[in-house]
Amino acid sequence: MRTVAATFAILFATTCLASGIEELDQACRTSDAAACAKLGESYLAGKDVERSVEKALEAEEKACLMNNVPACVNLGLWYQGVEGIEVSDEKAAHYFEKSCELKSYAGCLQLGYLYEQGKGVEQSFEKAAKLFQKAINLGSTDALVNLSMLYSEGRGVEPSIARAVSLAEKSCQEENGQGCNCLGILYGSSPGALRSYPKAAESFGKSCKYGTSQGCVNAALLFMEGKGVPLSYLKAMELSATACDNNDGQGCNNVGALYASGSGVPKSFDKARAYYEKSCNLHYGLGCANLGALYQNGNGVKKSYAKAKQLYEQACNMDEPEGCNNIGVLYLNAFGVKRSYKDAAKYFEKGCTLGGGDSCFNYGSLHNRGLGVKKSYAIAKELFGRACDFGDDEGCEEYAKMEK
């Protein structure tokens, strides 16, 4: 009897679900736009029916033609990257434009992104700004953040830090974590009277509270430096760990760095390694570079130049200047590789281009001595100056010597 009852229950449930899809299909055939939209979503997800991208697109496109706003937005998002659907920014822009015309703030916002990035449409910051404003008028708090950034950088609009702050404040007041993070950045980096580290710290704290990991990371950095808040490595650790728990690679790297240096916590290379590994696996380049440094120095792991080089290359390929610089150092000093000033110069050049002060200094030193590159006092001086601009003290010292 138990076997029969169980079988009956399964058959009953399956029949019920199948009829649900059949009802959606029938309703869609009678021009029920909402039913078509839901049918398309079901086919794409393989929910209660065999997954079919072709049928999903057919149903969703039919719904969009009947001016179903969610269907038009879905199509735009699907063409930006869903398994089984070829990416097409042009098609995405088409569907976002239609949904925006139908007064969908999500459509206006997404279309604004495309104009800002020049994807699927000719890049236009002016159009992006207008679309973000339209999205704001329709109720988008995310668009407040994007328009704020355009005002802070003067792209497509007249530059205005005051206007940027005002927009970010409105977004933050709506408990938008990205808005609070943007506001914190503005308070922490604005010139003159607008700069306020205490307000930046408060904004980053709200951002973190509202679930934005970058807000947690930025708040932690202020606690590490004692800017706007009392210096506290313990608080920095807590905030960085929160970000890391949310799979933020920078947060994981910062926890690792605190353990590696013993700042606010007992020094532990084992724990540092674990956090650097997670950071690197989350594709945060500096985490890979720092993990490589542990292998290069044999801290908490077996010393291995080969492993260090592999991790530095991984970081450099992620455009992390520290990774590029560290590979250059390996070639410069013949650490685990054959000495090659030419290869060292190549990596130092890339690191410098990416904004690495130490890479600029090292590249300048090679030019100053004619190692792996043509000797040039003028180029060396320029590179030492760039190193200084990027905060490298040795670069400042060498540039000052050459100025005399």
mmCIF file of C-alpha atoms in Angstrom:
data_model
loop_
_atom_site.group_PDB
_atom_site.id
_atom_site.type_symbol
_atom_site.label_atom_id
_atom_site.label_comp_id
_atom_site.label_asym_id
_atom_site.label_seq_id
_atom_site.Cartn_x
_atom_site.Cartn_y
_atom_site.Cartn_z
ATOM 1 C CA MET A 1 0.000 0.000 0.000
ATOM 2 C CA ARG A 2 2.878 2.411 0.815
ATOM 3 C CA THR A 3 4.415 1.811 -2.584
ATOM 4 C CA VAL A 4 1.124 2.480 -4.389
ATOM 5 C CA ALA A 5 0.488 5.657 -2.373
ATOM 6 C CA ALA A 6 3.984 6.992 -3.077
ATOM 7 C CA THR A 7 3.665 6.264 -6.773
ATOM 8 C CA PHE A 8 0.292 7.989 -6.913
ATOM 9 C CA ALA A 9 1.682 11.077 -5.189
ATOM 10 C CA ILE A 10 4.541 11.380 -7.680
ATOM 11 C CA LEU A 11 2.269 10.897 -10.691
ATOM 12 C CA PHE A 12 -0.208 13.437 -9.340
ATOM 13 C CA ALA A 13 2.505 16.065 -8.834
ATOM 14 C CA THR A 14 4.035 15.483 -12.252
ATOM 15 C CA THR A 15 0.694 15.712 -14.022
ATOM 16 C CA CYS A 16 -0.127 18.923 -12.169
ATOM 17 C CA LEU A 17 3.171 20.566 -13.196
ATOM 18 C CA ALA A 18 2.826 19.441 -16.795
ATOM 19 C CA SER A 19 -0.661 20.892 -17.023
ATOM 20 C CA GLY A 20 0.750 24.202 -15.674
ATOM 21 C CA ILE A 21 3.105 24.463 -18.666
ATOM 22 C CA GLU A 22 0.302 23.388 -20.999
ATOM 23 C CA GLU A 23 -1.958 26.093 -19.585
ATOM 24 C CA LEU A 24 0.761 28.721 -20.062
ATOM 25 C CA ASP A 25 1.323 27.538 -23.613
ATOM 26 C CA GLN A 26 -2.399 27.658 -24.372
ATOM 27 C CA ALA A 27 -2.755 31.100 -22.834
ATOM 28 C CA CYS A 28 0.261 32.332 -24.814
ATOM 29 C CA ARG A 29 -1.351 31.067 -28.011
ATOM 30 C CA THR A 30 -4.361 33.272 -27.213
ATOM 31 C CA SER A 31 -2.079 36.352 -26.952
ATOM 32 C CA ASP A 32 -1.760 36.457 -23.156
ATOM 33 C CA ALA A 33 1.501 38.429 -22.935
ATOM 34 C CA ALA A 34 2.134 37.627 -19.254
ATOM 35 C CA ALA A 35 1.678 33.906 -19.942
ATOM 36 C CA CYS A 36 4.153 34.071 -22.848
ATOM 37 C CA ALA A 37 6.702 35.837 -20.644
ATOM 38 C CA LYS A 38 6.355 33.236 -17.898
ATOM 39 C CA LEU A 39 6.482 30.424 -20.458
ATOM 40 C CA GLY A 40 9.733 31.801 -21.873
ATOM 41 C CA GLU A 41 11.276 31.992 -18.413
ATOM 42 C CA SER A 42 10.217 28.395 -17.714
ATOM 43 C CA TYR A 43 11.778 27.094 -20.932
ATOM 44 C CA LEU A 44 15.029 28.957 -20.279
ATOM 45 C CA ALA A 45 15.302 27.688 -16.700
ATOM 46 C CA GLY A 46 14.107 24.179 -17.562
ATOM 47 C CA LYS A 47 11.520 24.598 -14.830
ATOM 48 C CA ASP A 48 8.876 21.849 -14.993
ATOM 49 C CA VAL A 49 9.737 21.370 -18.681
ATOM 50 C CA GLU A 50 12.741 20.331 -20.767
ATOM 51 C CA ARG A 51 15.055 23.325 -21.240
ATOM 52 C CA SER A 52 14.818 24.894 -24.687
ATOM 53 C CA VAL A 53 16.554 28.160 -25.524
ATOM 54 C CA GLU A 54 14.759 28.320 -28.889
ATOM 55 C CA LYS A 55 11.304 28.018 -27.300
ATOM 56 C CA ALA A 56 12.300 30.429 -24.528
ATOM 57 C CA LEU A 57 13.285 33.119 -27.029
ATOM 58 C CA GLU A 58 10.196 32.505 -29.149
ATOM 59 C CA ALA A 59 7.835 32.920 -26.188
ATOM 60 C CA GLU A 60 9.690 35.895 -24.699
ATOM 61 C CA GLU A 61 9.889 37.696 -28.046
ATOM 62 C CA LYS A 62 6.162 37.187 -28.541
ATOM 63 C CA ALA A 63 5.501 38.683 -25.118
ATOM 64 C CA CYS A 64 7.774 41.647 -25.828
ATOM 65 C CA LEU A 65 5.997 42.299 -29.141
ATOM 66 C CA MET A 66 2.821 42.588 -27.063
ATOM 67 C CA ASN A 67 4.610 45.263 -24.959
ATOM 68 C CA ASN A 68 5.206 43.069 -21.919
ATOM 69 C CA VAL A 69 7.895 45.067 -20.133
ATOM 70 C CA PRO A 70 9.518 42.250 -18.077
ATOM 71 C CA ALA A 71 9.868 40.164 -21.264
ATOM 72 C CA CYS A 72 11.666 42.979 -23.111
ATOM 73 C CA VAL A 73 14.023 43.494 -20.158
ATOM 74 C CA ASN A 74 14.645 39.745 -19.920
ATOM 75 C CA LEU A 75 15.569 39.543 -23.584
ATOM 76 C CA GLY A 76 18.051 42.369 -23.168
ATOM 77 C CA LEU A 77 19.652 40.612 -20.214
ATOM 78 C CA TRP A 78 19.651 37.220 -21.952
ATOM 79 C CA TYR A 79 21.512 38.603 -24.953
ATOM 80 C CA GLN A 80 24.177 39.962 -22.606
ATOM 81 C CA GLY A 81 25.124 36.485 -21.496
ATOM 82 C CA VAL A 82 22.986 33.441 -20.770
ATOM 83 C CA GLU A 83 24.031 29.862 -21.425
ATOM 84 C CA GLY A 84 22.941 28.787 -24.899
ATOM 85 C CA ILE A 85 22.252 32.309 -26.204
ATOM 86 C CA GLU A 86 24.900 33.999 -28.336
ATOM 87 C CA VAL A 87 25.944 37.323 -26.818
ATOM 88 C CA SER A 88 24.741 40.309 -28.835
ATOM 89 C CA ASP A 89 25.045 43.796 -27.385
ATOM 90 C CA GLU A 90 23.156 45.125 -30.410
ATOM 91 C CA LYS A 91 20.121 42.937 -29.660
ATOM 92 C CA ALA A 92 20.402 43.733 -25.958
ATOM 93 C CA ALA A 93 20.342 47.460 -26.767
ATOM 94 C CA HIS A 94 17.276 46.963 -28.984
ATOM 95 C CA TYR A 95 15.253 45.278 -26.239
ATOM 96 C CA PHE A 96 16.427 47.654 -23.515
ATOM 97 C CA GLU A 97 15.455 50.593 -25.717
ATOM 98 C CA LYS A 98 11.963 49.189 -26.203
ATOM 99 C CA SER A 99 11.522 48.495 -22.493
ATOM 100 C CA CYS A 100 12.749 52.011 -21.713
ATOM 101 C CA GLU A 101 10.183 53.438 -24.141
ATOM 102 C CA LEU A 102 7.617 51.402 -22.202
ATOM 103 C CA LYS A 103 8.759 53.285 -19.059
ATOM 104 C CA SER A 104 10.824 50.534 -17.454
ATOM 105 C CA TYR A 105 13.538 52.051 -15.287
ATOM 106 C CA ALA A 106 15.511 48.795 -15.583
ATOM 107 C CA GLY A 107 15.493 49.122 -19.368
ATOM 108 C CA CYS A 108 16.600 52.773 -19.261
ATOM 109 C CA LEU A 109 19.318 51.942 -16.738
ATOM 110 C CA GLN A 110 20.694 49.023 -18.764
ATOM 111 C CA LEU A 111 20.586 51.025 -21.994
ATOM 112 C CA GLY A 112 22.457 53.807 -20.196
ATOM 113 C CA TYR A 113 25.173 51.306 -19.255
ATOM 114 C CA LEU A 114 25.544 50.307 -22.909
ATOM 115 C CA TYR A 115 25.881 53.921 -24.073
ATOM 116 C CA GLU A 116 28.384 54.606 -21.301
ATOM 117 C CA GLN A 117 30.511 51.628 -22.368
ATOM 118 C CA GLY A 118 29.896 51.871 -26.111
ATOM 119 C CA LYS A 119 28.564 48.326 -26.341
ATOM 120 C CA GLY A 120 26.031 47.598 -29.077
ATOM 121 C CA VAL A 121 25.653 51.343 -29.627
ATOM 122 C CA GLU A 122 27.970 54.239 -30.395
ATOM 123 C CA GLN A 123 29.447 55.429 -27.117
ATOM 124 C CA SER A 124 27.757 58.563 -25.842
ATOM 125 C CA PHE A 125 28.083 59.832 -22.297
ATOM 126 C CA GLU A 126 25.468 62.469 -23.059
ATOM 127 C CA LYS A 127 22.878 59.801 -23.949
ATOM 128 C CA ALA A 128 23.952 57.719 -20.963
ATOM 129 C CA ALA A 129 23.355 60.690 -18.651
ATOM 130 C CA LYS A 130 19.884 61.317 -20.119
ATOM 131 C CA LEU A 131 18.958 57.652 -19.777
ATOM 132 C CA PHE A 132 20.162 57.521 -16.180
ATOM 133 C CA GLN A 133 18.085 60.621 -15.446
ATOM 134 C CA LYS A 134 15.047 59.001 -17.052
ATOM 135 C CA ALA A 135 15.615 55.873 -14.964
ATOM 136 C CA ILE A 136 15.813 58.063 -11.849
ATOM 137 C CA ASN A 137 12.524 59.719 -12.761
ATOM 138 C CA LEU A 138 11.015 56.239 -13.048
ATOM 139 C CA GLY A 139 12.270 55.267 -9.571
ATOM 140 C CA SER A 140 15.749 53.730 -9.984
ATOM 141 C CA THR A 141 18.144 54.280 -7.080
ATOM 142 C CA ASP A 142 20.974 52.547 -8.990
ATOM 143 C CA ALA A 143 20.743 55.201 -11.707
ATOM 144 C CA LEU A 144 21.395 57.853 -9.048
ATOM 145 C CA VAL A 145 24.784 56.221 -8.477
ATOM 146 C CA ASN A 146 25.658 56.088 -12.169
ATOM 147 C CA LEU A 147 24.648 59.683 -12.812
ATOM 148 C CA SER A 148 26.598 60.731 -9.728
ATOM 149 C CA MET A 149 29.732 59.152 -11.190
ATOM 150 C CA LEU A 150 29.242 60.981 -14.493
ATOM 151 C CA TYR A 151 28.971 64.314 -12.659
ATOM 152 C CA SER A 152 32.058 63.580 -10.569
ATOM 153 C CA GLU A 153 34.081 62.843 -13.719
ATOM 154 C CA GLY A 154 32.451 65.385 -16.013
ATOM 155 C CA ARG A 155 31.431 62.840 -18.627
ATOM 156 C CA GLY A 156 28.386 63.803 -20.690
ATOM 157 C CA VAL A 157 27.518 66.535 -18.190
ATOM 158 C CA GLU A 158 29.184 69.591 -16.728
ATOM 159 C CA PRO A 159 31.461 68.406 -13.905
ATOM 160 C CA SER A 160 29.985 69.086 -10.491
ATOM 161 C CA ILE A 161 31.178 67.401 -7.313
ATOM 162 C CA ALA A 162 28.327 69.052 -5.408
ATOM 163 C CA ARG A 163 25.770 67.527 -7.789
ATOM 164 C CA ALA A 164 27.553 64.162 -7.603
ATOM 165 C CA VAL A 165 27.385 64.226 -3.802
ATOM 166 C CA SER A 166 23.701 65.200 -3.860
ATOM 167 C CA LEU A 167 22.794 62.271 -6.134
ATOM 168 C CA ALA A 168 24.840 59.791 -4.117
ATOM 169 C CA GLU A 169 23.240 61.046 -0.892
ATOM 170 C CA LYS A 170 19.751 60.428 -2.301
ATOM 171 C CA SER A 171 20.726 56.897 -3.291
ATOM 172 C CA CYS A 172 22.270 56.229 0.117
ATOM 173 C CA GLN A 173 19.159 57.545 1.860
ATOM 174 C CA GLU A 174 17.226 54.886 -0.065
ATOM 175 C CA GLU A 175 19.556 52.285 1.516
ATOM 176 C CA ASN A 176 21.357 51.615 -1.745
ATOM 177 C CA GLY A 177 24.723 50.164 -0.750
ATOM 178 C CA GLN A 178 26.456 51.211 -3.961
ATOM 179 C CA GLY A 179 25.157 54.725 -3.460
ATOM 180 C CA CYS A 180 26.594 54.901 0.062
ATOM 181 C CA ASN A 181 29.921 53.536 -1.197
ATOM 182 C CA CYS A 182 29.986 56.133 -3.979
ATOM 183 C CA LEU A 183 29.207 58.836 -1.422
ATOM 184 C CA GLY A 184 32.058 57.639 0.767
ATOM 185 C CA ILE A 185 34.480 57.794 -2.162
ATOM 186 C CA LEU A 186 33.355 61.332 -2.957
ATOM 187 C CA TYR A 187 33.802 62.485 0.652
ATOM 188 C CA GLY A 188 37.200 60.784 0.850
ATOM 189 C CA SER A 189 38.606 62.101 -2.424
ATOM 190 C CA SER A 190 36.899 65.442 -3.099
ATOM 191 C CA PRO A 191 39.032 68.587 -2.982
ATOM 192 C CA GLY A 192 38.611 71.397 -0.486
ATOM 193 C CA ALA A 193 35.779 71.716 1.994
ATOM 194 C CA LEU A 194 33.821 68.744 0.666
ATOM 195 C CA ARG A 195 36.502 66.297 1.773
ATOM 196 C CA SER A 196 35.577 64.649 5.059
ATOM 197 C CA TYR A 197 37.033 61.354 6.221
ATOM 198 C CA PRO A 198 34.522 61.059 9.084
ATOM 199 C CA LYS A 199 31.646 61.369 6.562
ATOM 200 C CA ALA A 200 33.431 58.943 4.258
ATOM 201 C CA ALA A 201 33.741 56.421 7.092
ATOM 202 C CA GLU A 202 30.069 56.850 7.995
ATOM 203 C CA SER A 203 29.014 56.324 4.366
ATOM 204 C CA PHE A 204 31.219 53.253 3.897
ATOM 205 C CA GLY A 205 29.794 51.830 7.124
ATOM 206 C CA LYS A 206 26.250 52.219 5.797
ATOM 207 C CA SER A 207 27.290 50.679 2.486
ATOM 208 C CA CYS A 208 28.667 47.660 4.305
ATOM 209 C CA LYS A 209 25.507 47.415 6.422
ATOM 210 C CA TYR A 210 23.379 47.423 3.269
ATOM 211 C CA GLY A 211 25.318 44.481 1.854
ATOM 212 C CA THR A 212 27.852 46.097 -0.490
ATOM 213 C CA SER A 213 31.205 44.374 0.033
ATOM 214 C CA GLN A 214 33.232 47.231 -1.432
ATOM 215 C CA GLY A 215 31.843 49.475 1.283
ATOM 216 C CA CYS A 216 33.187 47.061 3.896
ATOM 217 C CA VAL A 217 36.603 47.059 2.204
ATOM 218 C CA ASN A 218 36.768 50.846 2.000
ATOM 219 C CA ALA A 219 35.678 51.245 5.620
ATOM 220 C CA ALA A 220 38.395 48.770 6.635
ATOM 221 C CA LEU A 221 41.046 50.796 4.789
ATOM 222 C CA LEU A 222 40.106 53.907 6.790
ATOM 223 C CA PHE A 223 40.426 51.967 10.043
ATOM 224 C CA MET A 224 43.851 50.710 8.928
ATOM 225 C CA GLU A 225 44.993 54.289 8.348
ATOM 226 C CA GLY A 226 43.059 55.949 11.176
ATOM 227 C CA LYS A 227 41.396 58.387 8.784
ATOM 228 C CA GLY A 228 38.085 59.745 10.085
ATOM 229 C CA VAL A 229 38.010 56.942 12.658
ATOM 230 C CA PRO A 230 40.341 55.725 15.421
ATOM 231 C CA LEU A 231 43.122 53.477 14.127
ATOM 232 C CA SER A 232 41.950 49.888 14.658
ATOM 233 C CA TYR A 233 43.390 46.844 12.915
ATOM 234 C CA LEU A 234 40.857 44.718 14.754
ATOM 235 C CA LYS A 235 37.948 46.658 13.231
ATOM 236 C CA ALA A 236 39.709 46.550 9.865
ATOM 237 C CA MET A 237 39.972 42.776 10.190
ATOM 238 C CA GLU A 238 36.287 42.463 11.059
ATOM 239 C CA LEU A 239 35.171 44.546 8.070
ATOM 240 C CA SER A 240 37.577 42.848 5.656
ATOM 241 C CA ALA A 241 36.400 39.431 6.836
ATOM 242 C CA THR A 242 32.778 40.455 6.218
ATOM 243 C CA ALA A 243 33.692 41.377 2.648
ATOM 244 C CA CYS A 244 35.613 38.137 2.209
ATOM 245 C CA ASP A 245 32.653 36.108 3.490
ATOM 246 C CA ASN A 246 30.701 37.726 0.651
ATOM 247 C CA ASN A 247 33.353 36.525 -1.828
ATOM 248 C CA ASP A 248 35.053 39.873 -2.294
ATOM 249 C CA GLY A 249 38.613 39.169 -3.430
ATOM 250 C CA GLN A 250 40.016 42.431 -2.093
ATOM 251 C CA GLY A 251 38.515 41.748 1.317
ATOM 252 C CA CYS A 252 40.124 38.299 1.417
ATOM 253 C CA ASN A 253 43.474 39.755 0.354
ATOM 254 C CA ASN A 254 43.327 42.366 3.097
ATOM 255 C CA VAL A 255 42.594 39.731 5.758
ATOM 256 C CA GLY A 256 45.584 37.788 4.460
ATOM 257 C CA ALA A 257 47.784 40.882 4.633
ATOM 258 C CA LEU A 258 46.775 41.540 8.237
ATOM 259 C CA TYR A 259 47.675 37.962 9.200
ATOM 260 C CA ALA A 260 50.951 38.127 7.249
ATOM 261 C CA SER A 261 51.997 41.318 9.024
ATOM 262 C CA GLY A 262 50.532 40.441 12.424
ATOM 263 C CA SER A 263 48.590 43.701 12.495
ATOM 264 C CA GLY A 264 45.900 43.481 15.174
ATOM 265 C CA VAL A 265 46.095 39.685 15.136
ATOM 266 C CA PRO A 266 48.816 37.117 15.896
ATOM 267 C CA LYS A 267 51.023 36.687 12.826
ATOM 268 C CA SER A 268 50.084 33.541 10.901
ATOM 269 C CA PHE A 269 51.422 32.746 7.435
ATOM 270 C CA ASP A 270 49.162 29.678 7.324
ATOM 271 C CA LYS A 271 46.065 31.844 7.686
ATOM 272 C CA ALA A 272 47.528 34.434 5.340
ATOM 273 C CA ARG A 273 48.039 31.726 2.711
ATOM 274 C CA ALA A 274 44.449 30.507 3.040
ATOM 275 C CA TYR A 275 43.028 33.998 2.552
ATOM 276 C CA TYR A 276 45.403 34.833 -0.300
ATOM 277 C CA GLU A 277 44.378 31.598 -2.017
ATOM 278 C CA LYS A 278 40.699 32.503 -1.737
ATOM 279 C CA SER A 279 41.435 36.012 -2.989
ATOM 280 C CA CYS A 280 43.373 34.657 -5.971
ATOM 281 C CA ASN A 281 40.618 32.135 -6.748
ATOM 282 C CA LEU A 282 38.192 35.070 -6.786
ATOM 283 C CA HIS A 283 40.384 36.617 -9.524
ATOM 284 C CA TYR A 284 41.809 39.421 -7.414
ATOM 285 C CA GLY A 285 45.287 39.963 -8.817
ATOM 286 C CA LEU A 286 46.990 41.298 -5.701
ATOM 287 C CA GLY A 287 45.882 38.200 -3.804
ATOM 288 C CA CYS A 288 47.726 36.069 -6.382
ATOM 289 C CA ALA A 289 50.803 38.307 -6.152
ATOM 290 C CA ASN A 290 50.859 38.149 -2.350
ATOM 291 C CA LEU A 291 50.439 34.381 -2.424
ATOM 292 C CA GLY A 292 53.369 34.243 -4.841
ATOM 293 C CA ALA A 293 55.471 36.237 -2.382
ATOM 294 C CA LEU A 294 54.815 33.609 0.310
ATOM 295 C CA TYR A 295 56.149 30.921 -2.040
ATOM 296 C CA GLN A 296 59.122 33.046 -3.068
ATOM 297 C CA ASN A 297 60.131 33.584 0.550
ATOM 298 C CA GLY A 298 59.006 30.227 1.922
ATOM 299 C CA ASN A 299 56.637 31.788 4.444
ATOM 300 C CA GLY A 300 54.064 29.233 5.601
ATOM 301 C CA VAL A 301 54.712 27.132 2.486
ATOM 302 C CA LYS A 302 57.607 25.254 0.922
ATOM 303 C CA LYS A 303 59.823 27.724 -0.915
ATOM 304 C CA SER A 304 59.262 27.513 -4.669
ATOM 305 C CA TYR A 305 60.342 30.069 -7.247
ATOM 306 C CA ALA A 306 58.438 28.116 -9.903
ATOM 307 C CA LYS A 307 55.177 28.400 -7.960
ATOM 308 C CA ALA A 308 55.896 32.046 -7.187
ATOM 309 C CA LYS A 309 56.483 32.809 -10.879
ATOM 310 C CA GLN A 310 53.255 31.030 -11.847
ATOM 311 C CA LEU A 311 51.260 33.124 -9.386
ATOM 312 C CA TYR A 312 52.994 36.352 -10.380
ATOM 313 C CA GLU A 313 52.182 35.648 -14.030
ATOM 314 C CA GLN A 314 48.571 34.998 -13.078
ATOM 315 C CA ALA A 315 48.463 38.345 -11.267
ATOM 316 C CA CYS A 316 50.184 40.171 -14.125
ATOM 317 C CA ASN A 317 47.688 38.716 -16.605
ATOM 318 C CA MET A 318 44.962 40.210 -14.403
ATOM 319 C CA ASP A 319 46.693 43.599 -14.874
ATOM 320 C CA GLU A 320 47.985 43.686 -11.305
ATOM 321 C CA PRO A 321 51.227 45.740 -11.445
ATOM 322 C CA GLU A 322 52.699 44.026 -8.367
ATOM 323 C CA GLY A 323 52.609 40.689 -10.176
ATOM 324 C CA CYS A 324 54.388 42.119 -13.236
ATOM 325 C CA ASN A 325 57.016 43.791 -11.066
ATOM 326 C CA ASN A 326 57.706 40.623 -9.099
ATOM 327 C CA ILE A 327 58.288 38.566 -12.263
ATOM 328 C CA GLY A 328 60.708 41.274 -13.375
ATOM 329 C CA VAL A 329 62.547 40.952 -10.060
ATOM 330 C CA LEU A 330 62.861 37.182 -10.595
ATOM 331 C CA TYR A 331 64.496 37.738 -14.001
ATOM 332 C CA LEU A 332 66.635 40.587 -12.687
ATOM 333 C CA ASN A 333 68.101 38.496 -9.873
ATOM 334 C CA ALA A 334 68.013 35.041 -11.528
ATOM 335 C CA PHE A 335 65.633 33.695 -8.877
ATOM 336 C CA GLY A 336 64.509 30.335 -10.263
ATOM 337 C CA VAL A 337 65.000 31.531 -13.851
ATOM 338 C CA LYS A 338 67.925 32.374 -16.106
ATOM 339 C CA ARG A 339 68.902 36.013 -15.626
ATOM 340 C CA SER A 340 67.430 38.139 -18.385
ATOM 341 C CA TYR A 341 67.496 41.910 -18.250
ATOM 342 C CA LYS A 342 65.422 42.011 -21.421
ATOM 343 C CA ASP A 343 62.625 39.955 -19.842
ATOM 344 C CA ALA A 344 62.900 41.959 -16.636
ATOM 345 C CA ALA A 345 62.481 45.171 -18.643
ATOM 346 C CA LYS A 346 59.416 43.783 -20.408
ATOM 347 C CA TYR A 347 57.627 43.056 -17.139
ATOM 348 C CA PHE A 348 58.737 46.268 -15.457
ATOM 349 C CA GLU A 349 57.423 48.222 -18.447
ATOM 350 C CA LYS A 350 54.005 46.557 -18.213
ATOM 351 C CA GLY A 351 53.863 47.057 -14.453
ATOM 352 C CA CYS A 352 54.717 50.736 -14.883
ATOM 353 C CA THR A 353 52.052 51.148 -17.562
ATOM 354 C CA LEU A 354 49.547 49.675 -15.087
ATOM 355 C CA GLY A 355 50.460 52.273 -12.487
ATOM 356 C CA GLY A 356 52.999 50.378 -10.375
ATOM 357 C CA GLY A 357 55.476 52.757 -8.767
ATOM 358 C CA ASP A 358 58.026 50.048 -8.012
ATOM 359 C CA SER A 359 57.856 48.847 -11.636
ATOM 360 C CA CYS A 360 58.502 52.377 -12.912
ATOM 361 C CA PHE A 361 61.456 52.709 -10.555
ATOM 362 C CA ASN A 362 62.951 49.375 -11.602
ATOM 363 C CA TYR A 363 62.383 50.101 -15.291
ATOM 364 C CA GLY A 364 64.035 53.491 -14.834
ATOM 365 C CA SER A 365 67.010 51.845 -13.134
ATOM 366 C CA LEU A 366 67.509 49.548 -16.136
ATOM 367 C CA HIS A 367 67.447 52.555 -18.497
ATOM 368 C CA ASN A 368 69.843 54.421 -16.239
ATOM 369 C CA ARG A 369 72.330 51.532 -16.426
ATOM 370 C CA GLY A 370 71.575 50.302 -19.936
ATOM 371 C CA LEU A 371 70.592 46.801 -18.857
ATOM 372 C CA GLY A 372 68.251 45.026 -21.288
ATOM 373 C CA VAL A 373 67.320 48.387 -22.814
ATOM 374 C CA LYS A 374 69.109 51.281 -24.466
ATOM 375 C CA LYS A 375 70.833 53.448 -21.893
ATOM 376 C CA SER A 376 68.995 56.748 -21.546
ATOM 377 C CA TYR A 377 69.348 59.315 -18.796
ATOM 378 C CA ALA A 378 66.274 61.185 -20.036
ATOM 379 C CA ILE A 379 64.019 58.115 -20.044
ATOM 380 C CA ALA A 380 65.337 57.048 -16.650
ATOM 381 C CA LYS A 381 64.522 60.464 -15.207
ATOM 382 C CA GLU A 382 61.025 60.384 -16.683
ATOM 383 C CA LEU A 383 60.396 56.926 -15.219
ATOM 384 C CA PHE A 384 61.693 57.937 -11.788
ATOM 385 C CA GLY A 385 59.300 60.879 -11.962
ATOM 386 C CA ARG A 386 56.390 58.558 -12.773
ATOM 387 C CA ALA A 387 57.419 56.283 -9.921
ATOM 388 C CA CYS A 388 57.333 59.301 -7.607
ATOM 389 C CA ASP A 389 53.884 60.280 -8.903
ATOM 390 C CA PHE A 390 52.692 56.767 -8.044
ATOM 391 C CA GLY A 391 53.964 57.138 -4.471
ATOM 392 C CA ASP A 392 57.346 55.401 -4.705
ATOM 393 C CA ASP A 393 59.793 57.127 -2.312
ATOM 394 C CA GLU A 394 62.912 55.819 -4.059
ATOM 395 C CA GLY A 395 61.593 57.188 -7.321
ATOM 396 C CA CYS A 396 61.215 60.616 -5.709
ATOM 397 C CA GLU A 397 64.778 60.470 -4.366
ATOM 398 C CA GLU A 398 66.315 59.478 -7.716
ATOM 399 C CA TYR A 399 64.289 62.077 -9.595
ATOM 400 C CA ALA A 400 65.428 64.787 -7.146
ATOM 401 C CA LYS A 401 69.081 63.757 -7.644
ATOM 402 C CA MET A 402 68.723 64.006 -11.417
ATOM 403 C CA GLU A 403 67.115 67.426 -11.140
ATOM 404 C CA LYS A 404 70.253 68.850 -9.491
#
